[in-house]
């Protein structure tokens, strides 16, 4: 395969995964929008976490909430739990890296808040523990995963929302994750601004 064909194949594969994900995830995604809107309307906040590319996605999502997405509106309360290097290194050093998000959820999470937990495999130990901590705090969870969902399948409860991308390749899963997060932002804005047509 020449390089141009290889690059074209990426676009074709990505488009196919996006289409399949749209068919599989549109309904739970709409439920996620409703959950986040209700949380924000009731003075709750959104916590988000992930590792590596998923950490970048968590930060990106929170930036869209606190700043703005596409239209002017009031800032919305969101915290990316993977941004404070002092907390991450202190907790990682004193308790172990698997506890870096769990401790923050226990410190900052309140009943009625939502955790957005991101892991392409669904098996990240520190993200898994954050889900358990969210449940301890009577928080609901929106989990973004792929590869069949991994450990998330056993951790999530009936009131949580699982957006599991139907694919096994990490980069394709990440491409869908950013679309899912943008769609959540768009849905929140539509409800906040009364644009649900």
Coordinates of C-alpha atoms in Angstrom, one line a residue:
X1 CA 0.0 0.0 0.0
X2 CA 1.4 3.4 -1.0
X3 CA 1.4 6.2 1.6
X4 CA -1.5 8.1 0.0
X5 CA -3.7 5.0 0.1
X6 CA -2.7 4.4 3.7
X7 CA -3.7 7.9 4.6
X8 CA -7.0 7.6 2.7
X9 CA -7.7 4.3 4.6
X10 CA -7.5 6.3 7.9
X11 CA -10.3 8.6 6.8
X12 CA -12.5 5.8 5.5
X13 CA -12.0 3.7 8.7
X14 CA -12.7 6.7 10.9
X15 CA -15.9 7.5 9.0
X16 CA -17.1 3.9 9.3
X17 CA -16.5 3.9 13.0
X18 CA -18.2 7.2 13.5
X19 CA -21.3 6.0 11.6
X20 CA -21.5 2.8 13.6
X21 CA -21.0 4.7 16.8
X22 CA -23.8 7.1 15.9
X23 CA -26.2 4.2 15.4
X24 CA -25.2 2.6 18.7
X25 CA -24.7 5.6 21.0
X26 CA -27.2 8.3 19.9
X27 CA -29.8 7.3 22.5
X28 CA -27.4 7.0 25.5
X29 CA -25.7 10.2 24.4
X30 CA -29.0 12.0 24.5
X31 CA -29.6 10.6 28.0
X32 CA -26.1 11.9 28.9
X33 CA -27.1 15.4 27.7
X34 CA -30.2 15.3 29.9
X35 CA -28.3 14.2 32.9
X36 CA -25.6 16.9 32.6
X37 CA -28.2 19.6 32.0
X38 CA -30.3 18.5 35.0
X39 CA -27.1 18.4 37.1
X40 CA -26.1 21.9 36.1
X41 CA -29.6 23.3 36.5
X42 CA -29.6 22.0 40.1
X43 CA -26.3 23.7 40.9
X44 CA -24.3 20.5 40.5
X45 CA -20.9 20.3 38.9
X46 CA -19.1 18.0 36.5
X47 CA -15.8 16.2 37.3
X48 CA -13.9 14.6 34.5
X49 CA -10.8 12.4 34.4
X50 CA -8.7 10.2 32.2
X51 CA -5.1 9.3 31.4
X52 CA -2.9 10.3 28.4
X53 CA -5.2 11.2 25.5
X54 CA -8.2 10.7 27.7
X55 CA -6.7 13.3 30.1
X56 CA -6.5 15.7 27.2
X57 CA -10.1 14.9 26.4
X58 CA -11.2 15.5 30.0
X59 CA -9.4 18.9 30.0
X60 CA -10.9 19.8 26.6
X61 CA -14.4 19.0 27.8
X62 CA -14.1 21.0 30.9
X63 CA -12.6 23.9 29.0
X64 CA -15.7 24.0 26.8
X65 CA -17.9 24.1 29.9
X66 CA -16.0 26.8 31.8
X67 CA -15.2 28.8 28.8
X68 CA -17.8 28.4 26.1
X69 CA -18.6 25.9 23.3
X70 CA -19.9 27.6 20.3
X71 CA -22.2 30.3 21.7
X72 CA -22.0 32.8 24.5
X73 CA -23.5 31.7 27.8
X74 CA -22.6 31.7 31.5
X75 CA -19.6 29.6 32.5
X76 CA -20.5 26.1 33.7
X77 CA -18.9 24.4 36.7
X78 CA -16.5 21.7 35.6
X79 CA -13.2 20.4 37.0
X80 CA -10.6 18.2 35.2
X81 CA -9.1 16.0 37.8
X82 CA -5.9 15.3 35.8
X83 CA -4.6 18.9 35.8
X84 CA -3.2 19.7 39.2
X85 CA 0.4 18.3 39.3
X86 CA 0.8 18.9 43.0
X87 CA -2.3 16.8 43.8
X88 CA -1.4 14.1 41.3
X89 CA 2.2 13.8 42.5
X90 CA 1.4 14.0 46.2
X91 CA -1.4 11.4 46.0
X92 CA 0.6 9.3 43.6
X93 CA 3.6 9.3 45.9
X94 CA 1.8 8.8 49.2
X95 CA -1.0 6.5 48.2
X96 CA -0.2 5.2 44.7
X97 CA -1.1 6.4 41.2
X98 CA -4.3 4.4 41.1
X99 CA -5.8 6.7 43.8
X100 CA -5.1 10.1 42.1
X101 CA -8.7 10.6 40.9
X102 CA -10.4 8.7 43.6
X103 CA -9.1 11.0 46.3
X104 CA -10.2 14.1 44.4
X105 CA -13.7 12.7 43.8
X106 CA -14.0 12.0 47.5
X107 CA -12.8 15.5 48.3
X108 CA -14.7 17.5 45.7
X109 CA -17.7 15.4 44.7
X110 CA -21.1 16.0 46.2
X111 CA -24.5 14.2 45.8
X112 CA -26.0 15.3 42.5
X113 CA -22.7 15.9 40.8
X114 CA -21.6 13.9 37.7
X115 CA -18.3 12.2 37.0
X116 CA -17.3 11.9 33.3
X117 CA -14.8 8.9 33.4
X118 CA -12.8 8.4 30.2
X119 CA -10.7 5.3 29.3
X120 CA -10.4 3.8 25.9
X121 CA -10.1 0.3 27.3
X122 CA -12.4 0.8 30.4
X123 CA -9.6 -0.8 32.4
X124 CA -7.6 2.2 33.8
X125 CA -7.3 1.4 37.5
X126 CA -7.3 5.0 38.6
X127 CA -10.4 5.8 36.5
X128 CA -12.2 2.7 37.8
X129 CA -11.5 3.8 41.4
X130 CA -12.9 7.2 40.6
X131 CA -16.2 5.6 39.5
X132 CA -16.4 3.7 42.9
X133 CA -15.7 6.9 44.7
X134 CA -18.4 8.7 42.7
X135 CA -20.9 6.1 43.8
X136 CA -19.8 6.6 47.4
X137 CA -20.7 10.3 47.0
X138 CA -24.1 9.5 45.4
X139 CA -22.9 10.8 42.1
X140 CA -23.9 9.4 38.7
X141 CA -21.3 8.6 36.1
X142 CA -21.0 9.0 32.3
X143 CA -18.3 6.6 31.2
X144 CA -16.6 6.8 27.8
X145 CA -14.8 3.7 26.8
X146 CA -14.2 1.2 23.9
X147 CA -12.9 -2.3 23.4
X148 CA -16.0 -3.8 24.9
X149 CA -16.0 -1.6 28.0
X150 CA -13.6 -3.6 30.1
X151 CA -13.9 -3.2 33.9
X152 CA -16.4 -0.4 33.5
X153 CA -19.1 -3.0 32.6
X154 CA -19.0 -4.3 36.2
X155 CA -18.6 -0.9 37.9
X156 CA -21.4 1.1 36.3
X157 CA -24.8 1.0 37.9
X158 CA -28.3 1.2 36.2
X159 CA -28.4 5.0 36.7
X160 CA -25.0 5.5 35.0
X161 CA -24.5 6.0 31.3
X162 CA -21.9 4.0 29.3
X163 CA -20.8 5.4 26.0
X164 CA -18.7 2.4 24.7
X165 CA -17.3 2.9 21.2
X166 CA -17.8 -0.3 19.2
X167 CA -14.2 -0.6 18.1
X168 CA -10.9 -2.0 19.4
X169 CA -8.3 0.4 18.0
X170 CA -7.3 3.1 20.4
X171 CA -7.0 6.0 18.0
X172 CA -10.4 5.3 16.5
X173 CA -12.0 5.2 19.9
X174 CA -10.3 8.5 20.8
X175 CA -11.7 10.1 17.6
X176 CA -15.2 9.1 18.6
X177 CA -14.7 10.2 22.2
X178 CA -14.0 13.8 21.2
X179 CA -17.1 13.8 19.0
X180 CA -19.1 12.4 22.0
X181 CA -17.8 15.2 24.2
X182 CA -18.6 17.8 21.6
X183 CA -22.1 16.4 21.2
X184 CA -22.6 16.6 25.0
X185 CA -21.5 20.3 24.9
X186 CA -23.8 21.0 22.0
X187 CA -26.7 19.3 23.7
X188 CA -26.1 21.2 27.0
X189 CA -26.0 24.5 25.1
X190 CA -29.2 23.7 23.2
X191 CA -31.1 23.0 26.4
X192 CA -29.6 26.0 28.2
X193 CA -30.4 28.4 25.3
X194 CA -33.8 26.9 24.5
X195 CA -32.6 25.7 21.0
X196 CA -34.1 22.1 20.9
X197 CA -35.6 22.3 17.5

